[in-house]
Short mmCIF file of C-alpha atoms in Angstrom, two decimals:
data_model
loop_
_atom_site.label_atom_id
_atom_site.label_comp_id
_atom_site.label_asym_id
_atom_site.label_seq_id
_atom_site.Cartn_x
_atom_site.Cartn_y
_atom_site.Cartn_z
CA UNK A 1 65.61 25.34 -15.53
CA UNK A 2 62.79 25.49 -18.23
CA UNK A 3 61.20 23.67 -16.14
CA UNK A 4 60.90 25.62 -12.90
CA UNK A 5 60.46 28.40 -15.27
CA UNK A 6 57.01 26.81 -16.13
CA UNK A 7 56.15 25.93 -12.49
CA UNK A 8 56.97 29.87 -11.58
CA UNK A 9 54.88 31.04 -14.52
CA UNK A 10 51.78 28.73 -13.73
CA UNK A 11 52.21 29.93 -9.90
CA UNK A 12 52.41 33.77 -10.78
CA UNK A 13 49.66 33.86 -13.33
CA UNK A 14 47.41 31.81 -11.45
CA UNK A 15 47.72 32.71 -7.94
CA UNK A 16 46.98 36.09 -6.17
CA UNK A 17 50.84 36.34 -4.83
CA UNK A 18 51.74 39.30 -7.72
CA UNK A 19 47.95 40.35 -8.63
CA UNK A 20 46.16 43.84 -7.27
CA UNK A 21 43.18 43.01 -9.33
CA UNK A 22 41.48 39.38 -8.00
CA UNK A 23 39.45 37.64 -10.19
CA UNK A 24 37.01 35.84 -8.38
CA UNK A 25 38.05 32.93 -7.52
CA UNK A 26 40.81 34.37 -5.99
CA UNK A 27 38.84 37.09 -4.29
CA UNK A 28 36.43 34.27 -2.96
CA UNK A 29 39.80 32.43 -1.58
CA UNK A 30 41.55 35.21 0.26
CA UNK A 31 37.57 36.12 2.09
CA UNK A 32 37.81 32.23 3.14
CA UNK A 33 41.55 32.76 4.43
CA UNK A 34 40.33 35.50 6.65
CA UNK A 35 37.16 34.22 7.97
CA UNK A 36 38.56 30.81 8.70
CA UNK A 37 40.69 32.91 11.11
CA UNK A 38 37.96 33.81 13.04
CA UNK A 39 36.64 29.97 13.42
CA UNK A 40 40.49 29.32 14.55
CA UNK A 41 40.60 31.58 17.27
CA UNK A 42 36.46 30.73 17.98
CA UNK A 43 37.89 27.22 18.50
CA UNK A 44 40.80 27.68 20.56
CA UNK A 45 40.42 26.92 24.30
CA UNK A 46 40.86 30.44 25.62
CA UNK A 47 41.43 33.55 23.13
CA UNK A 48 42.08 36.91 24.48
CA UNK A 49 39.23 39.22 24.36
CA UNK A 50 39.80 41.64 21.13
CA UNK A 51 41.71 38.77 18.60
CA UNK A 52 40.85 38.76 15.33
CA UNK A 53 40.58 42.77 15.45
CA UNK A 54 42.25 43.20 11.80
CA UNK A 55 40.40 40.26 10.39
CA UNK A 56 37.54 41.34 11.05
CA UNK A 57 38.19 44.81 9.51
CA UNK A 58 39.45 43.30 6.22
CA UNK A 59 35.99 41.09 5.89
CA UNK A 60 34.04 44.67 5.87
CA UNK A 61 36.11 45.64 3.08
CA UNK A 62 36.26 42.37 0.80
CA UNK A 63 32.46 40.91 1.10
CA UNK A 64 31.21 43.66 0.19
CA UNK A 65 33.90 43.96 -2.50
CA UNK A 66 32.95 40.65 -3.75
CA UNK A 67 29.10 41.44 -3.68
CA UNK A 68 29.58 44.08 -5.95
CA UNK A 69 31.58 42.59 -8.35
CA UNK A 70 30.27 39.06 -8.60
CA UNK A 71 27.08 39.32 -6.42
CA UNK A 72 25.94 37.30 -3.13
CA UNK A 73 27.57 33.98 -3.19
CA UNK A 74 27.90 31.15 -0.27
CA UNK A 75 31.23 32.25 0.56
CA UNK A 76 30.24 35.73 1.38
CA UNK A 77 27.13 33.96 3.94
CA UNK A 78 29.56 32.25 5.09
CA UNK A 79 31.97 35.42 6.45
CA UNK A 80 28.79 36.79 7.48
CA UNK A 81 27.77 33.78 9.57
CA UNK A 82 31.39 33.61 11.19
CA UNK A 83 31.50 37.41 12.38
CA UNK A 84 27.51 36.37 13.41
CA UNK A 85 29.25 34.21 15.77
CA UNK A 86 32.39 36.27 16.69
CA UNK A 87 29.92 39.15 17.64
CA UNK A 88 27.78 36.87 19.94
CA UNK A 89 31.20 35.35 21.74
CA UNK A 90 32.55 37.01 24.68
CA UNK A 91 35.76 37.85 22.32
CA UNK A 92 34.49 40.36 20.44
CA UNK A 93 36.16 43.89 21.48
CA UNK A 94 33.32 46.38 22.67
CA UNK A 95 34.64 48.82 19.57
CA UNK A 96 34.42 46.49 17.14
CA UNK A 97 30.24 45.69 18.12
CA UNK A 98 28.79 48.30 17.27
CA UNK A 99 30.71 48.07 13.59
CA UNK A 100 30.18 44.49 13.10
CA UNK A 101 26.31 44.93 14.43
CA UNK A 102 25.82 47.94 11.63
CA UNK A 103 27.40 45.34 8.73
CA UNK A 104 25.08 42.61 10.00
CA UNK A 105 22.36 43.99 10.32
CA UNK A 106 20.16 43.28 6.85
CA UNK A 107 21.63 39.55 7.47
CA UNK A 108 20.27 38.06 10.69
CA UNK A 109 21.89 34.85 11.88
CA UNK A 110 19.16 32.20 11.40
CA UNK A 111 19.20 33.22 7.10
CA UNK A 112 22.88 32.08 7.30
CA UNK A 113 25.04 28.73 6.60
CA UNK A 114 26.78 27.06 9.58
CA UNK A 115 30.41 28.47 9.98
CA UNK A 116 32.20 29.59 13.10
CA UNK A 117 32.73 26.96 15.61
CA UNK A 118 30.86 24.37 17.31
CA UNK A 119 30.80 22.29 20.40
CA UNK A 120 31.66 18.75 20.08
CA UNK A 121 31.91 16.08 21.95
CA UNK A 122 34.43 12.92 22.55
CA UNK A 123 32.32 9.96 23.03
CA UNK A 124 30.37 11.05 19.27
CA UNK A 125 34.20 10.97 17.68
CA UNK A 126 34.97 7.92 19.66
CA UNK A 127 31.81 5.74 18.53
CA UNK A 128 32.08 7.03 14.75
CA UNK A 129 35.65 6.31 14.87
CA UNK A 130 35.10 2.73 16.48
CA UNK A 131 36.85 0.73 13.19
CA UNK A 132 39.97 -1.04 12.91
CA UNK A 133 41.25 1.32 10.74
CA UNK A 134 44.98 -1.01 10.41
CA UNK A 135 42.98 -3.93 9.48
CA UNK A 136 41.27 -1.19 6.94
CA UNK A 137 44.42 0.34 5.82
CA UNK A 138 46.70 -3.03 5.54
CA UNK A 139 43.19 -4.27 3.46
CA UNK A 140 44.62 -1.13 0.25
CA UNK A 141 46.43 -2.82 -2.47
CA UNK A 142 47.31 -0.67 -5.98
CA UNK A 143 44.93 -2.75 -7.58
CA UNK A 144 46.03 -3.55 -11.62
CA UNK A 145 43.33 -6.13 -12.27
CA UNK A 146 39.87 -4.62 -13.19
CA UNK A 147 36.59 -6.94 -14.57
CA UNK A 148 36.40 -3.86 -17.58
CA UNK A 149 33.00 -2.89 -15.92
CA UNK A 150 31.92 1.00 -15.91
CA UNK A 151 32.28 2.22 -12.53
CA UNK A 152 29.12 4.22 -11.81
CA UNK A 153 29.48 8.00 -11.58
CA UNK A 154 27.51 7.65 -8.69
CA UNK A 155 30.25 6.29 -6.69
CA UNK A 156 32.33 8.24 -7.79
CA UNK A 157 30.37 11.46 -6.57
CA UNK A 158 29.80 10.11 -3.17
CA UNK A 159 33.67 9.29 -2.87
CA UNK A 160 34.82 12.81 -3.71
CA UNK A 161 31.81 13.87 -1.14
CA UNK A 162 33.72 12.55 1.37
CA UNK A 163 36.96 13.20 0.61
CA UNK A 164 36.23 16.98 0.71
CA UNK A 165 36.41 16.72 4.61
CA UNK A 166 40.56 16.09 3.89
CA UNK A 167 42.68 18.81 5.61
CA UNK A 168 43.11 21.85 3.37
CA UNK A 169 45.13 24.86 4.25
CA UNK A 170 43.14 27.57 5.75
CA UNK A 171 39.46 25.37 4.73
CA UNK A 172 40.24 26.95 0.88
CA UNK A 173 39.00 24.44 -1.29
CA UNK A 174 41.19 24.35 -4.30
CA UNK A 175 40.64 20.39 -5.21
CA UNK A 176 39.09 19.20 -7.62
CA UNK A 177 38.21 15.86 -9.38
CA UNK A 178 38.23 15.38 -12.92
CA UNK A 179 36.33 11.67 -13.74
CA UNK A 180 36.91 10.29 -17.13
CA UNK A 181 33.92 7.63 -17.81
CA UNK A 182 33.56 7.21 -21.74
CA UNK A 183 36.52 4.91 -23.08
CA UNK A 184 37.49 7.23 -25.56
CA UNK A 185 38.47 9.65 -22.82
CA UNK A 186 39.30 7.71 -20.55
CA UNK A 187 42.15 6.63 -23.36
CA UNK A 188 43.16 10.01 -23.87
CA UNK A 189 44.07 10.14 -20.17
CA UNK A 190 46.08 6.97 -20.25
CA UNK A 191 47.69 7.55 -23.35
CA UNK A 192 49.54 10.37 -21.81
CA UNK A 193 50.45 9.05 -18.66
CA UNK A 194 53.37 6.00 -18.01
CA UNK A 195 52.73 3.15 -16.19
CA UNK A 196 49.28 2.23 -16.64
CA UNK A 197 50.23 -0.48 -19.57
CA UNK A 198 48.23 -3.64 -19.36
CA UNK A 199 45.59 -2.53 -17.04
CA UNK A 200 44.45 0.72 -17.64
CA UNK A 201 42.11 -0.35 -20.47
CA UNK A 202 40.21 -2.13 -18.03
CA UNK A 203 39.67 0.95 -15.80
CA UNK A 204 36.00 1.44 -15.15
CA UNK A 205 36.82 5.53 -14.57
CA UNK A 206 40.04 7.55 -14.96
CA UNK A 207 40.46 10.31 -12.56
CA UNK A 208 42.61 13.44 -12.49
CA UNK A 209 43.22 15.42 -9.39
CA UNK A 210 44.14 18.75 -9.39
CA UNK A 211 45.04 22.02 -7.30
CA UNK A 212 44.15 25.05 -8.27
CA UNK A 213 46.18 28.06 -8.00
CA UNK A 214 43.66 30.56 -7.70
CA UNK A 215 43.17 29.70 -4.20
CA UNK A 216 47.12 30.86 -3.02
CA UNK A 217 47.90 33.89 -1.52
CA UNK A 218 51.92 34.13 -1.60
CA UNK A 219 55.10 32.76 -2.61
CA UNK A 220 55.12 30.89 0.81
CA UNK A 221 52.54 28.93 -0.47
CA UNK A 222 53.47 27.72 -4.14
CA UNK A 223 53.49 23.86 -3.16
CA UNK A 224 50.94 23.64 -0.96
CA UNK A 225 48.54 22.89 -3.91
CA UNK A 226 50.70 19.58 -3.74
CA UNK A 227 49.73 18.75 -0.33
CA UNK A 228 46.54 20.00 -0.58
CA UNK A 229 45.63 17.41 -3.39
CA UNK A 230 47.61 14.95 -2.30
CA UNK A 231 45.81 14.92 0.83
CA UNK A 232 42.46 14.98 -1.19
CA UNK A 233 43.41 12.25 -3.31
CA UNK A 234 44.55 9.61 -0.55
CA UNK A 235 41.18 10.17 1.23
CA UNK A 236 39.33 9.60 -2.10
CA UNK A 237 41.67 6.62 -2.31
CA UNK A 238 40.36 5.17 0.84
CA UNK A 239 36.58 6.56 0.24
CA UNK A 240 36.86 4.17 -3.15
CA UNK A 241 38.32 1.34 -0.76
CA UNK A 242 35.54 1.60 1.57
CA UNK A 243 33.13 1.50 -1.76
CA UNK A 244 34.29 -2.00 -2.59
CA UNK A 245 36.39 -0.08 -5.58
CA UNK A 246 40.01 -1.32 -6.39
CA UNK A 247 42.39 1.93 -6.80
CA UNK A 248 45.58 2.42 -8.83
CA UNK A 249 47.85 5.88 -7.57
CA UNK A 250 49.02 6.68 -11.34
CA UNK A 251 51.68 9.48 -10.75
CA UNK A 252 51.93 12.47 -12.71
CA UNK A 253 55.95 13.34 -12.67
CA UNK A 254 55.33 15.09 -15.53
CA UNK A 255 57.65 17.30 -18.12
CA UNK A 256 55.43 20.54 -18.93
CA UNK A 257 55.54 19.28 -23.10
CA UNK A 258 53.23 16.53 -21.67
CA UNK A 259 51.30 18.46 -18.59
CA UNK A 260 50.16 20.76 -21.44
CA UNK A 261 49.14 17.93 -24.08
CA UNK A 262 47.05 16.67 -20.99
CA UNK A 263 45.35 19.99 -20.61
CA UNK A 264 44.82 20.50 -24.05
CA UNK A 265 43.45 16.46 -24.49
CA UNK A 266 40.98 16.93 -20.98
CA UNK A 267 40.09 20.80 -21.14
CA UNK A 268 42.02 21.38 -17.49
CA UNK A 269 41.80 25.31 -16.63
CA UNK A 270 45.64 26.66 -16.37
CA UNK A 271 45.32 27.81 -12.98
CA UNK A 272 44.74 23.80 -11.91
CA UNK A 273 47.96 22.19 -10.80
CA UNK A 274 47.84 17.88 -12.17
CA UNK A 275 48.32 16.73 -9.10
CA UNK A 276 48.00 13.32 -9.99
CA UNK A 277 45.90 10.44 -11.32
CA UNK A 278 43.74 7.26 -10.54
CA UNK A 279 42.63 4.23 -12.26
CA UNK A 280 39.22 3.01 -10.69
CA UNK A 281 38.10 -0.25 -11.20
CA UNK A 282 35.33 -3.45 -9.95
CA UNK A 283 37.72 -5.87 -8.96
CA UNK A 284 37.60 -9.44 -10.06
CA UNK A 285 36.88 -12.17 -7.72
CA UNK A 286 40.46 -12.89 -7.15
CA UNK A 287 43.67 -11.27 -8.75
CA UNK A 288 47.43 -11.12 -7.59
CA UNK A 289 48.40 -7.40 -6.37
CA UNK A 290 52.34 -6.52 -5.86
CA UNK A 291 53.40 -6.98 -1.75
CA UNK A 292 55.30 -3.67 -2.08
CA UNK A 293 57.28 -4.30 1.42
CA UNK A 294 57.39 -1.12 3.06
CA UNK A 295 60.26 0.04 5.75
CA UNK A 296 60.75 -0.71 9.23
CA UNK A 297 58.78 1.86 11.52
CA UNK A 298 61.92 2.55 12.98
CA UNK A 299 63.68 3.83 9.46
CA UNK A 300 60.47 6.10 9.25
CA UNK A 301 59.77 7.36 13.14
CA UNK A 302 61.77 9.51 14.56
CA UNK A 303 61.12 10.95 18.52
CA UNK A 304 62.70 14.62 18.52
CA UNK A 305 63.80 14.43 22.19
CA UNK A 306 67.35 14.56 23.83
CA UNK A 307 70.19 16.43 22.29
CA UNK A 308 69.44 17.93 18.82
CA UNK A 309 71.76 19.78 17.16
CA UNK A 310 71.08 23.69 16.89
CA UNK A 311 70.51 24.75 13.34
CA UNK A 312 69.57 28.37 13.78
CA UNK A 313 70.88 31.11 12.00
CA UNK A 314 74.90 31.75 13.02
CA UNK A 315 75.25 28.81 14.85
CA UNK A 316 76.83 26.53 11.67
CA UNK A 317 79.52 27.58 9.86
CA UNK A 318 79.04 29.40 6.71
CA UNK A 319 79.54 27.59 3.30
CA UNK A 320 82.61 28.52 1.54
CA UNK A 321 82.27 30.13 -1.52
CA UNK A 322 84.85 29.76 -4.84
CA UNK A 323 86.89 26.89 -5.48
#
């Protein structure tokens, strides 16, 4: 129960579920919540004329909200670059024009970022997707055999470059990467984490992913910083792969005595949820790496066709209550 109790107090005092008053980072969340709507419905294959109607009205309430608080920022160009291109699509309601035309109008389209949606095509995705990806993925080992060599920071930065372009709920980006380089640090990491004895020392960078809270709206959404990172930190996984980088998953099942020590050792902000870690390391010319035999496809796919059983509301007998 303590426990929980510490996961519901991070959530409410970090997240804008129980707050009137957003800080900015949370302000800056909710205004990419509501604009990604608009690139949704840009992208779908036929919206009805008029969609995005109360959207739209909430962005000409909270950019300039956020501008006067906090002052221009890229995530306000970027609302302002979606409704650009909701205003020029055939969607937009004839009321809402006019409006949208009178917000826009010290912002013309060409002084914005890119955001809305774009046009595509399946041959580009087909010839930048042209790898064997199993041969790629069945290549990943947990790798607990490092050379002790410094991996550069560099790399580091390009992998987390590229693992930005993970799925993320509603394109909020509450990730972040937290790269331990300097031994002494890196040890601090370690030192509070089980089961990276006998290798970790030789980690050439210790990395912490994390979630943070800030960017949640409800109570709906108090794990989805856990898929959110966990999502990030597999494609930085395979980003480090594809470096030439062996990767150790080091998980963070944490009590919250210890998930505070670590924010207290590192400097993590409270609103960031320790979604896990990573030992990063050059790999020797040739070391021995666990099989870890997975399942049988079969134990893990499952086709939901034919008779399933009906699990809505009133249709299975209540559970008892008493003795």
């Amino acid at each position: 129960m303590r426990e929980y109790v510490y996961d519901f107090h991070q959530f409410t005092a970090s997240s804008s579920a129980v707050e009137t008053e957003l800080n900015e980072a949370q302000l800056r969340a909710v205004i990419v919540k509501e604009y990604h709507r608009l690139e949704k419905g840009l992208a779908l294959p036929s919206p009805r004329v008029g969609f995005g109607r109360f959207v739209v009205n909430a962005l000409f309430n909270l950019v300039p909200r956020y501008e006067t608080r906090f002052g221009a920022a890229a995530v306000t160009e970027e609302a302002r670059a979606a409704l650009h291109q909701y205003r020029a699509s055939p969607w937009c309601a004839s009321d809402l024009a006019g409006r949208i035309d009178a917000f826009l109008q010290a912002t013309p389209a060409e002084t914005l970022p890119a955001a809305g949606a774009m046009s595509v095509r399946r041959d580009a995705i087909r010839k930048s997707s042209m790898v064997d990806f199993a041969a790629f993925a069945e290549s990943r080992y947990s790798v607990r055999d490092f050379t002790g060599e410094q991996v550069p920071p560099a790399a580091i930065r390009e992998a987390v470059s590229i693992a930005m372009k993970s799925p993320r709920v509603c394109n909020r980006g509450t990730t972040r990467c937290h790269a331990a380089f300097d031994p002494a640090v890196r040890a601090r990491a370690l030192a509070l984490q089980n089961g990276n004895a006998g290798f970790g020392d030789l980690a050439g960078a210790v990395l912490v992913i994390t979630s943070s809270r800030h960017g949640f709206t409800d109570f709906g959404e108090r794990n989805q910083c856990w898929v959110d990172g966990g999502l990030f930190a597999m494609s930085l996984n395979y980003a480090l792969h594809a470096a030439g980088y062996g990767t150790c998953m080091l998980n963070w099942s944490a009590l919250s005595s210890r998930d505070r020590a670590l924010r207290h050792a590192l400097g993590i902000s409270e609103d960031e949820a320790i979604i896990t870690m990573m030992a990063v390391g050059v790999m020797k010319e040739a070391f021995q790496v666990a099989i870890s035999p997975r399942e049988r496809v079969e134990h893990v796919f499952h086709i939901l066709d034919g008779d399933i059983p009906d699990l809505s509301e009133g249709s299975i007998a209540p559970i008892a209550s008493g003795p």
